[in-house]
Amino acid sequence: AQSVTQLDSQVPVFEEAPVELRCNYSSSVSVYLFWYVQYPNQGLQLLLKYLSGSTLVKGINGFEAEFNKSQTSFHLRKPSVHISDTAEYFCAVSLGSGGYQKVTFGIGTKLQVIP
Amino acid sequence: GAVVSQHPSRVICKSGTSVKIECRSLDFQATTMFWYRQFPKQSLMLMATSNEGSKATYEQGVEKDKFLINHASLTLSTLTVTSAHPEDSSFYICSATGTGGYTFGSGTRLTVV
């Protein structure tokens, strides 16, 4: 079974500074990887996903992530954060074959942007 | 893009009553829908997977008689929390899969008093 580890439960960062949210996964087979954002009392919004191909994935709101198979990582980055980026971010993984499989989520990282 | 409508967004019910949550795919056919539960300050935990026209597959530890899932059409799945108790209070989110991948609903905050 696959699993996801988000190493930081909270990340405070000043506005306009860069940020990296870390995610490592564990799986013995190929996987799909996702990053979702959740604002308070709302559902999940997909930021980006890696299915195959280029290991650098660009998403919405200026976020990007890089799939590193050797390090089993999929860290999320943004070069300059805004106050509006304050939210909870979830890394997720699903099996990379056999159609749509269930998604396993990490525990989430709360990004706090400080003005 | 693919849109999933989930409602109600918030519901308060009395202990012992049942609550139904709807999840609709608005512009695509969802062959599979997933139901998740999120406790405060925790991640999403998969409760069950439903495929249109067949019985849902529940994750270990989830009471299928308490959390009834119906996926009667390719655009609608429902989760009914039967005989709700305060410990069922949580945030419930559905996810539908179609040609565009996984799309999540906006969630339902259930409070049982």
PDB file of C-alpha atoms in Angstrom:
ATOM      1  CA  ALA A   1       0.000   0.000   0.000  1.00  0.00           C
ATOM      2  CA  GLN A   2       1.109   3.525  -0.652  1.00  0.00           C
ATOM      3  CA  SER A   3       1.639   6.175   2.013  1.00  0.00           C
ATOM      4  CA  VAL A   4       2.437   9.861   2.199  1.00  0.00           C
ATOM      5  CA  THR A   5       4.502  11.778   4.712  1.00  0.00           C
ATOM      6  CA  GLN A   6       4.310  15.518   5.053  1.00  0.00           C
ATOM      7  CA  LEU A   7       7.224  16.459   7.205  1.00  0.00           C
ATOM      8  CA  ASP A   8       6.008  19.835   8.428  1.00  0.00           C
ATOM      9  CA  SER A   9       2.682  20.341  10.145  1.00  0.00           C
ATOM     10  CA  GLN A  10       3.005  24.121  10.049  1.00  0.00           C
ATOM     11  CA  VAL A  11       5.122  26.452   7.941  1.00  0.00           C
ATOM     12  CA  PRO A  12       5.190  30.169   8.742  1.00  0.00           C
ATOM     13  CA  VAL A  13       6.652  32.376   6.025  1.00  0.00           C
ATOM     14  CA  PHE A  14       6.748  36.098   5.382  1.00  0.00           C
ATOM     15  CA  GLU A  15       4.805  37.551   2.512  1.00  0.00           C
ATOM     16  CA  GLU A  16       6.744  37.621  -0.791  1.00  0.00           C
ATOM     17  CA  ALA A  17       9.247  35.068   0.510  1.00  0.00           C
ATOM     18  CA  PRO A  18       9.685  31.686  -1.173  1.00  0.00           C
ATOM     19  CA  VAL A  19       8.246  28.557   0.358  1.00  0.00           C
ATOM     20  CA  GLU A  20       8.721  24.819   0.046  1.00  0.00           C
ATOM     21  CA  LEU A  21       6.294  22.299   1.487  1.00  0.00           C
ATOM     22  CA  ARG A  22       7.800  18.859   1.741  1.00  0.00           C
ATOM     23  CA  CYS A  23       6.205  15.578   0.780  1.00  0.00           C
ATOM     24  CA  ASN A  24       7.633  12.083   0.630  1.00  0.00           C
ATOM     25  CA  TYR A  25       5.787   9.012  -0.501  1.00  0.00           C
ATOM     26  CA  SER A  26       6.198   5.298  -0.206  1.00  0.00           C
ATOM     27  CA  SER A  27       5.063   2.794  -2.809  1.00  0.00           C
ATOM     28  CA  SER A  28       6.378  -0.320  -4.447  1.00  0.00           C
ATOM     29  CA  VAL A  29       4.635   0.479  -7.729  1.00  0.00           C
ATOM     30  CA  SER A  30       4.181   3.509  -9.917  1.00  0.00           C
ATOM     31  CA  VAL A  31       2.050   6.265  -8.488  1.00  0.00           C
ATOM     32  CA  TYR A  32       0.225   9.430  -9.328  1.00  0.00           C
ATOM     33  CA  LEU A  33       0.968  12.375  -7.057  1.00  0.00           C
ATOM     34  CA  PHE A  34      -1.162  15.366  -6.185  1.00  0.00           C
ATOM     35  CA  TRP A  35      -1.140  18.554  -4.175  1.00  0.00           C
ATOM     36  CA  TYR A  36      -4.416  19.985  -2.931  1.00  0.00           C
ATOM     37  CA  VAL A  37      -5.211  23.192  -1.075  1.00  0.00           C
ATOM     38  CA  GLN A  38      -7.997  23.553   1.459  1.00  0.00           C
ATOM     39  CA  TYR A  39      -9.256  26.890   2.728  1.00  0.00           C
ATOM     40  CA  PRO A  40     -11.158  26.943   6.049  1.00  0.00           C
ATOM     41  CA  ASN A  41     -14.452  25.071   5.925  1.00  0.00           C
ATOM     42  CA  GLN A  42     -14.096  24.393   2.235  1.00  0.00           C
ATOM     43  CA  GLY A  43     -13.421  21.391   0.063  1.00  0.00           C
ATOM     44  CA  LEU A  44     -10.213  20.545  -1.704  1.00  0.00           C
ATOM     45  CA  GLN A  45      -8.901  22.331  -4.745  1.00  0.00           C
ATOM     46  CA  LEU A  46      -6.363  20.661  -6.972  1.00  0.00           C
ATOM     47  CA  LEU A  47      -3.138  22.645  -7.255  1.00  0.00           C
ATOM     48  CA  LEU A  48      -1.256  20.274  -9.514  1.00  0.00           C
ATOM     49  CA  LYS A  49      -0.686  16.640 -10.303  1.00  0.00           C
ATOM     50  CA  TYR A  50       2.007  14.368 -11.613  1.00  0.00           C
ATOM     51  CA  LEU A  51       0.873  11.466 -13.747  1.00  0.00           C
ATOM     52  CA  SER A  52       3.846  10.901 -16.041  1.00  0.00           C
ATOM     53  CA  GLY A  53       6.261  12.779 -18.263  1.00  0.00           C
ATOM     54  CA  SER A  54       8.127  15.871 -17.151  1.00  0.00           C
ATOM     55  CA  THR A  55       9.102  15.709 -13.503  1.00  0.00           C
ATOM     56  CA  LEU A  56       8.567  19.452 -13.014  1.00  0.00           C
ATOM     57  CA  VAL A  57       4.869  20.136 -12.759  1.00  0.00           C
ATOM     58  CA  LYS A  58       3.381  23.611 -12.803  1.00  0.00           C
ATOM     59  CA  GLY A  59       0.043  24.252 -11.202  1.00  0.00           C
ATOM     60  CA  ILE A  60      -2.341  27.044 -10.393  1.00  0.00           C
ATOM     61  CA  ASN A  61      -1.614  30.146  -8.323  1.00  0.00           C
ATOM     62  CA  GLY A  62       2.090  30.066  -9.179  1.00  0.00           C
ATOM     63  CA  PHE A  63       2.825  26.762  -7.463  1.00  0.00           C
ATOM     64  CA  GLU A  64       5.044  24.054  -8.881  1.00  0.00           C
ATOM     65  CA  ALA A  65       6.306  20.683  -7.714  1.00  0.00           C
ATOM     66  CA  GLU A  66       9.074  18.362  -8.737  1.00  0.00           C
ATOM     67  CA  PHE A  67       8.772  14.608  -8.797  1.00  0.00           C
ATOM     68  CA  ASN A  68      11.975  12.969  -7.643  1.00  0.00           C
ATOM     69  CA  LYS A  69      11.747   9.217  -7.995  1.00  0.00           C
ATOM     70  CA  SER A  70      15.106   8.441  -6.415  1.00  0.00           C
ATOM     71  CA  GLN A  71      14.241  10.421  -3.308  1.00  0.00           C
ATOM     72  CA  THR A  72      10.536   9.486  -3.465  1.00  0.00           C
ATOM     73  CA  SER A  73       9.653  13.119  -2.992  1.00  0.00           C
ATOM     74  CA  PHE A  74       7.169  15.565  -4.470  1.00  0.00           C
ATOM     75  CA  HIS A  75       7.895  18.902  -2.795  1.00  0.00           C
ATOM     76  CA  LEU A  76       5.689  21.896  -3.495  1.00  0.00           C
ATOM     77  CA  ARG A  77       7.261  25.294  -4.110  1.00  0.00           C
ATOM     78  CA  LYS A  78       6.296  28.871  -4.737  1.00  0.00           C
ATOM     79  CA  PRO A  79       8.863  31.616  -5.329  1.00  0.00           C
ATOM     80  CA  SER A  80       6.846  34.403  -3.691  1.00  0.00           C
ATOM     81  CA  VAL A  81       3.860  33.811  -1.438  1.00  0.00           C
ATOM     82  CA  HIS A  82       0.864  36.052  -0.856  1.00  0.00           C
ATOM     83  CA  ILE A  83      -1.398  36.459   2.134  1.00  0.00           C
ATOM     84  CA  SER A  84      -4.089  34.647   0.172  1.00  0.00           C
ATOM     85  CA  ASP A  85      -1.930  31.509   0.091  1.00  0.00           C
ATOM     86  CA  THR A  86      -2.610  30.970   3.790  1.00  0.00           C
ATOM     87  CA  ALA A  87      -4.351  27.600   3.838  1.00  0.00           C
ATOM     88  CA  GLU A  88      -3.788  23.921   4.466  1.00  0.00           C
ATOM     89  CA  TYR A  89      -1.981  21.934   1.816  1.00  0.00           C
ATOM     90  CA  PHE A  90      -2.319  18.208   1.330  1.00  0.00           C
ATOM     91  CA  CYS A  91      -0.015  15.937  -0.591  1.00  0.00           C
ATOM     92  CA  ALA A  92      -1.695  12.818  -1.933  1.00  0.00           C
ATOM     93  CA  VAL A  93      -0.847   9.653  -3.813  1.00  0.00           C
ATOM     94  CA  SER A  94      -2.734   7.030  -5.738  1.00  0.00           C
ATOM     95  CA  LEU A  95      -1.689   3.955  -7.650  1.00  0.00           C
ATOM     96  CA  GLY A  96      -0.481   4.756 -11.139  1.00  0.00           C
ATOM     97  CA  SER A  97      -2.325   2.051 -12.993  1.00  0.00           C
ATOM     98  CA  GLY A  98      -5.554   0.097 -13.096  1.00  0.00           C
ATOM     99  CA  GLY A  99      -7.774   3.100 -13.583  1.00  0.00           C
ATOM    100  CA  TYR A 100      -8.743   5.484 -10.843  1.00  0.00           C
ATOM    101  CA  GLN A 101      -7.729   4.227  -7.452  1.00  0.00           C
ATOM    102  CA  LYS A 102      -8.372   5.600  -4.007  1.00  0.00           C
ATOM    103  CA  VAL A 103      -6.287   8.568  -3.001  1.00  0.00           C
ATOM    104  CA  THR A 104      -4.234   8.495   0.184  1.00  0.00           C
ATOM    105  CA  PHE A 105      -3.605  11.840   1.803  1.00  0.00           C
ATOM    106  CA  GLY A 106      -0.854  13.152   4.002  1.00  0.00           C
ATOM    107  CA  ILE A 107      -1.736  14.833   7.277  1.00  0.00           C
ATOM    108  CA  GLY A 108      -1.483  18.263   5.750  1.00  0.00           C
ATOM    109  CA  THR A 109       0.773  21.292   6.145  1.00  0.00           C
ATOM    110  CA  LYS A 110      -0.653  24.549   7.357  1.00  0.00           C
ATOM    111  CA  LEU A 111       0.943  27.438   5.517  1.00  0.00           C
ATOM    112  CA  GLN A 112       0.780  30.692   7.451  1.00  0.00           C
ATOM    113  CA  VAL A 113       1.797  33.738   5.462  1.00  0.00           C
ATOM    114  CA  ILE A 114       2.892  36.586   7.701  1.00  0.00           C
ATOM    115  CA  PRO A 115       2.379  40.151   6.438  1.00  0.00           C
TER     116      PRO A 115
ATOM    117  CA  GLY B   1     -13.689  21.974 -16.044  1.00  0.00           C
ATOM    118  CA  ALA B   2     -15.173  19.138 -14.054  1.00  0.00           C
ATOM    119  CA  VAL B   3     -17.402  20.297 -11.213  1.00  0.00           C
ATOM    120  CA  VAL B   4     -18.759  18.338  -8.288  1.00  0.00           C
ATOM    121  CA  SER B   5     -21.596  19.813  -6.305  1.00  0.00           C
ATOM    122  CA  GLN B   6     -21.997  18.661  -2.723  1.00  0.00           C
ATOM    123  CA  HIS B   7     -24.735  19.699  -0.362  1.00  0.00           C
ATOM    124  CA  PRO B   8     -25.727  20.641   2.106  1.00  0.00           C
ATOM    125  CA  SER B   9     -22.582  22.549   3.009  1.00  0.00           C
ATOM    126  CA  ARG B  10     -23.588  22.612   6.656  1.00  0.00           C
ATOM    127  CA  VAL B  11     -26.124  20.639   8.612  1.00  0.00           C
ATOM    128  CA  ILE B  12     -27.007  20.428  12.276  1.00  0.00           C
ATOM    129  CA  CYS B  13     -29.109  17.520  13.406  1.00  0.00           C
ATOM    130  CA  LYS B  14     -30.330  16.000  16.620  1.00  0.00           C
ATOM    131  CA  SER B  15     -28.781  12.860  17.982  1.00  0.00           C
ATOM    132  CA  GLY B  16     -30.601   9.783  16.713  1.00  0.00           C
ATOM    133  CA  THR B  17     -31.765  11.280  13.435  1.00  0.00           C
ATOM    134  CA  SER B  18     -30.440  10.541   9.943  1.00  0.00           C
ATOM    135  CA  VAL B  19     -28.782  12.928   7.544  1.00  0.00           C
ATOM    136  CA  LYS B  20     -28.334  12.581   3.796  1.00  0.00           C
ATOM    137  CA  ILE B  21     -25.479  14.229   1.914  1.00  0.00           C
ATOM    138  CA  GLU B  22     -25.571  14.485  -1.868  1.00  0.00           C
ATOM    139  CA  CYS B  23     -22.692  14.548  -4.289  1.00  0.00           C
ATOM    140  CA  ARG B  24     -23.375  15.369  -7.936  1.00  0.00           C
ATOM    141  CA  SER B  25     -21.064  15.548 -10.911  1.00  0.00           C
ATOM    142  CA  LEU B  26     -22.428  18.443 -12.924  1.00  0.00           C
ATOM    143  CA  ASP B  27     -20.727  18.168 -16.285  1.00  0.00           C
ATOM    144  CA  PHE B  28     -19.305  14.680 -16.459  1.00  0.00           C
ATOM    145  CA  GLN B  29     -20.208  11.121 -15.699  1.00  0.00           C
ATOM    146  CA  ALA B  30     -18.595   9.836 -12.549  1.00  0.00           C
ATOM    147  CA  THR B  31     -17.983   6.138 -12.748  1.00  0.00           C
ATOM    148  CA  THR B  32     -16.466   6.078  -9.288  1.00  0.00           C
ATOM    149  CA  MET B  33     -17.088   8.238  -6.266  1.00  0.00           C
ATOM    150  CA  PHE B  34     -15.162   8.316  -3.034  1.00  0.00           C
ATOM    151  CA  TRP B  35     -16.359   9.483   0.366  1.00  0.00           C
ATOM    152  CA  TYR B  36     -13.904  10.933   2.853  1.00  0.00           C
ATOM    153  CA  ARG B  37     -14.152  12.102   6.414  1.00  0.00           C
ATOM    154  CA  GLN B  38     -11.964  14.745   7.976  1.00  0.00           C
ATOM    155  CA  PHE B  39     -11.640  15.233  11.719  1.00  0.00           C
ATOM    156  CA  PRO B  40     -10.468  18.592  13.050  1.00  0.00           C
ATOM    157  CA  LYS B  41      -6.811  19.226  12.375  1.00  0.00           C
ATOM    158  CA  GLN B  42      -6.430  15.865  10.669  1.00  0.00           C
ATOM    159  CA  SER B  43      -6.179  14.604   7.148  1.00  0.00           C
ATOM    160  CA  LEU B  44      -8.868  13.079   5.020  1.00  0.00           C
ATOM    161  CA  MET B  45      -9.631   9.461   5.669  1.00  0.00           C
ATOM    162  CA  LEU B  46     -11.293   7.385   2.985  1.00  0.00           C
ATOM    163  CA  MET B  47     -14.561   5.897   4.164  1.00  0.00           C
ATOM    164  CA  ALA B  48     -15.789   4.076   1.084  1.00  0.00           C
ATOM    165  CA  THR B  49     -15.600   3.743  -2.669  1.00  0.00           C
ATOM    166  CA  SER B  50     -18.734   3.495  -4.739  1.00  0.00           C
ATOM    167  CA  ASN B  51     -19.205   2.503  -8.346  1.00  0.00           C
ATOM    168  CA  GLU B  52     -22.379   3.252 -10.197  1.00  0.00           C
ATOM    169  CA  GLY B  53     -24.892   0.463  -9.902  1.00  0.00           C
ATOM    170  CA  SER B  54     -22.975  -1.639  -7.422  1.00  0.00           C
ATOM    171  CA  LYS B  55     -22.514  -1.834  -3.688  1.00  0.00           C
ATOM    172  CA  ALA B  56     -19.979   0.424  -2.059  1.00  0.00           C
ATOM    173  CA  THR B  57     -16.689  -0.902  -0.795  1.00  0.00           C
ATOM    174  CA  TYR B  58     -16.042   0.269   2.755  1.00  0.00           C
ATOM    175  CA  GLU B  59     -12.673   0.791   4.369  1.00  0.00           C
ATOM    176  CA  GLN B  60     -11.779  -1.212   7.408  1.00  0.00           C
ATOM    177  CA  GLY B  61     -13.409   0.129  10.527  1.00  0.00           C
ATOM    178  CA  VAL B  62     -16.202   2.004   8.746  1.00  0.00           C
ATOM    179  CA  GLU B  63     -19.689   0.767   9.664  1.00  0.00           C
ATOM    180  CA  LYS B  64     -21.546   0.150   6.445  1.00  0.00           C
ATOM    181  CA  ASP B  65     -24.893   0.026   8.220  1.00  0.00           C
ATOM    182  CA  LYS B  66     -24.295   3.411   9.736  1.00  0.00           C
ATOM    183  CA  PHE B  67     -22.919   5.127   6.664  1.00  0.00           C
ATOM    184  CA  LEU B  68     -25.180   4.146   3.795  1.00  0.00           C
ATOM    185  CA  ILE B  69     -23.856   4.945   0.360  1.00  0.00           C
ATOM    186  CA  ASN B  70     -25.947   4.879  -2.775  1.00  0.00           C
ATOM    187  CA  HIS B  71     -24.566   5.483  -6.262  1.00  0.00           C
ATOM    188  CA  ALA B  72     -27.701   5.077  -8.313  1.00  0.00           C
ATOM    189  CA  SER B  73     -26.615   7.035 -11.364  1.00  0.00           C
ATOM    190  CA  LEU B  74     -23.450   8.216 -13.065  1.00  0.00           C
ATOM    191  CA  THR B  75     -23.971  11.710 -11.699  1.00  0.00           C
ATOM    192  CA  LEU B  76     -25.227  11.183  -8.167  1.00  0.00           C
ATOM    193  CA  SER B  77     -23.975   9.502  -5.041  1.00  0.00           C
ATOM    194  CA  THR B  78     -25.452   9.921  -1.579  1.00  0.00           C
ATOM    195  CA  LEU B  79     -24.098   9.297   1.894  1.00  0.00           C
ATOM    196  CA  THR B  80     -26.647   8.821   4.643  1.00  0.00           C
ATOM    197  CA  VAL B  81     -25.479   8.969   8.234  1.00  0.00           C
ATOM    198  CA  THR B  82     -28.050   6.916  10.110  1.00  0.00           C
ATOM    199  CA  SER B  83     -28.876   7.376  13.779  1.00  0.00           C
ATOM    200  CA  ALA B  84     -26.279  10.086  14.049  1.00  0.00           C
ATOM    201  CA  HIS B  85     -24.412  10.650  17.294  1.00  0.00           C
ATOM    202  CA  PRO B  86     -22.178  13.517  18.396  1.00  0.00           C
ATOM    203  CA  GLU B  87     -19.064  11.497  17.535  1.00  0.00           C
ATOM    204  CA  ASP B  88     -20.229  11.475  13.907  1.00  0.00           C
ATOM    205  CA  SER B  89     -19.748  15.225  13.805  1.00  0.00           C
ATOM    206  CA  SER B  90     -17.138  15.821  11.160  1.00  0.00           C
ATOM    207  CA  PHE B  91     -16.396  17.239   7.738  1.00  0.00           C
ATOM    208  CA  TYR B  92     -17.436  14.901   4.926  1.00  0.00           C
ATOM    209  CA  ILE B  93     -16.097  15.303   1.391  1.00  0.00           C
ATOM    210  CA  CYS B  94     -16.904  13.415  -1.761  1.00  0.00           C
ATOM    211  CA  SER B  95     -14.698  12.940  -4.783  1.00  0.00           C
ATOM    212  CA  ALA B  96     -15.776  11.883  -8.236  1.00  0.00           C
ATOM    213  CA  THR B  97     -13.652  10.469 -10.990  1.00  0.00           C
ATOM    214  CA  GLY B  98     -14.224  10.940 -14.677  1.00  0.00           C
ATOM    215  CA  THR B  99     -12.135  11.732 -17.706  1.00  0.00           C
ATOM    216  CA  GLY B 100     -10.674  14.757 -15.953  1.00  0.00           C
ATOM    217  CA  GLY B 101      -9.328  12.891 -12.957  1.00  0.00           C
ATOM    218  CA  TYR B 102     -10.348  13.354  -9.356  1.00  0.00           C
ATOM    219  CA  THR B 103     -12.665  16.241  -8.544  1.00  0.00           C
ATOM    220  CA  PHE B 104     -13.696  17.049  -4.993  1.00  0.00           C
ATOM    221  CA  GLY B 105     -16.902  18.488  -3.675  1.00  0.00           C
ATOM    222  CA  SER B 106     -16.882  21.471  -1.338  1.00  0.00           C
ATOM    223  CA  GLY B 107     -17.623  19.343   1.704  1.00  0.00           C
ATOM    224  CA  THR B 108     -20.366  19.081   4.303  1.00  0.00           C
ATOM    225  CA  ARG B 109     -19.895  20.115   7.911  1.00  0.00           C
ATOM    226  CA  LEU B 110     -22.078  17.837  10.016  1.00  0.00           C
ATOM    227  CA  THR B 111     -22.768  18.748  13.618  1.00  0.00           C
ATOM    228  CA  VAL B 112     -24.793  16.352  15.737  1.00  0.00           C
ATOM    229  CA  VAL B 113     -26.220  17.832  18.915  1.00  0.00           C
TER     230      VAL B 113
END
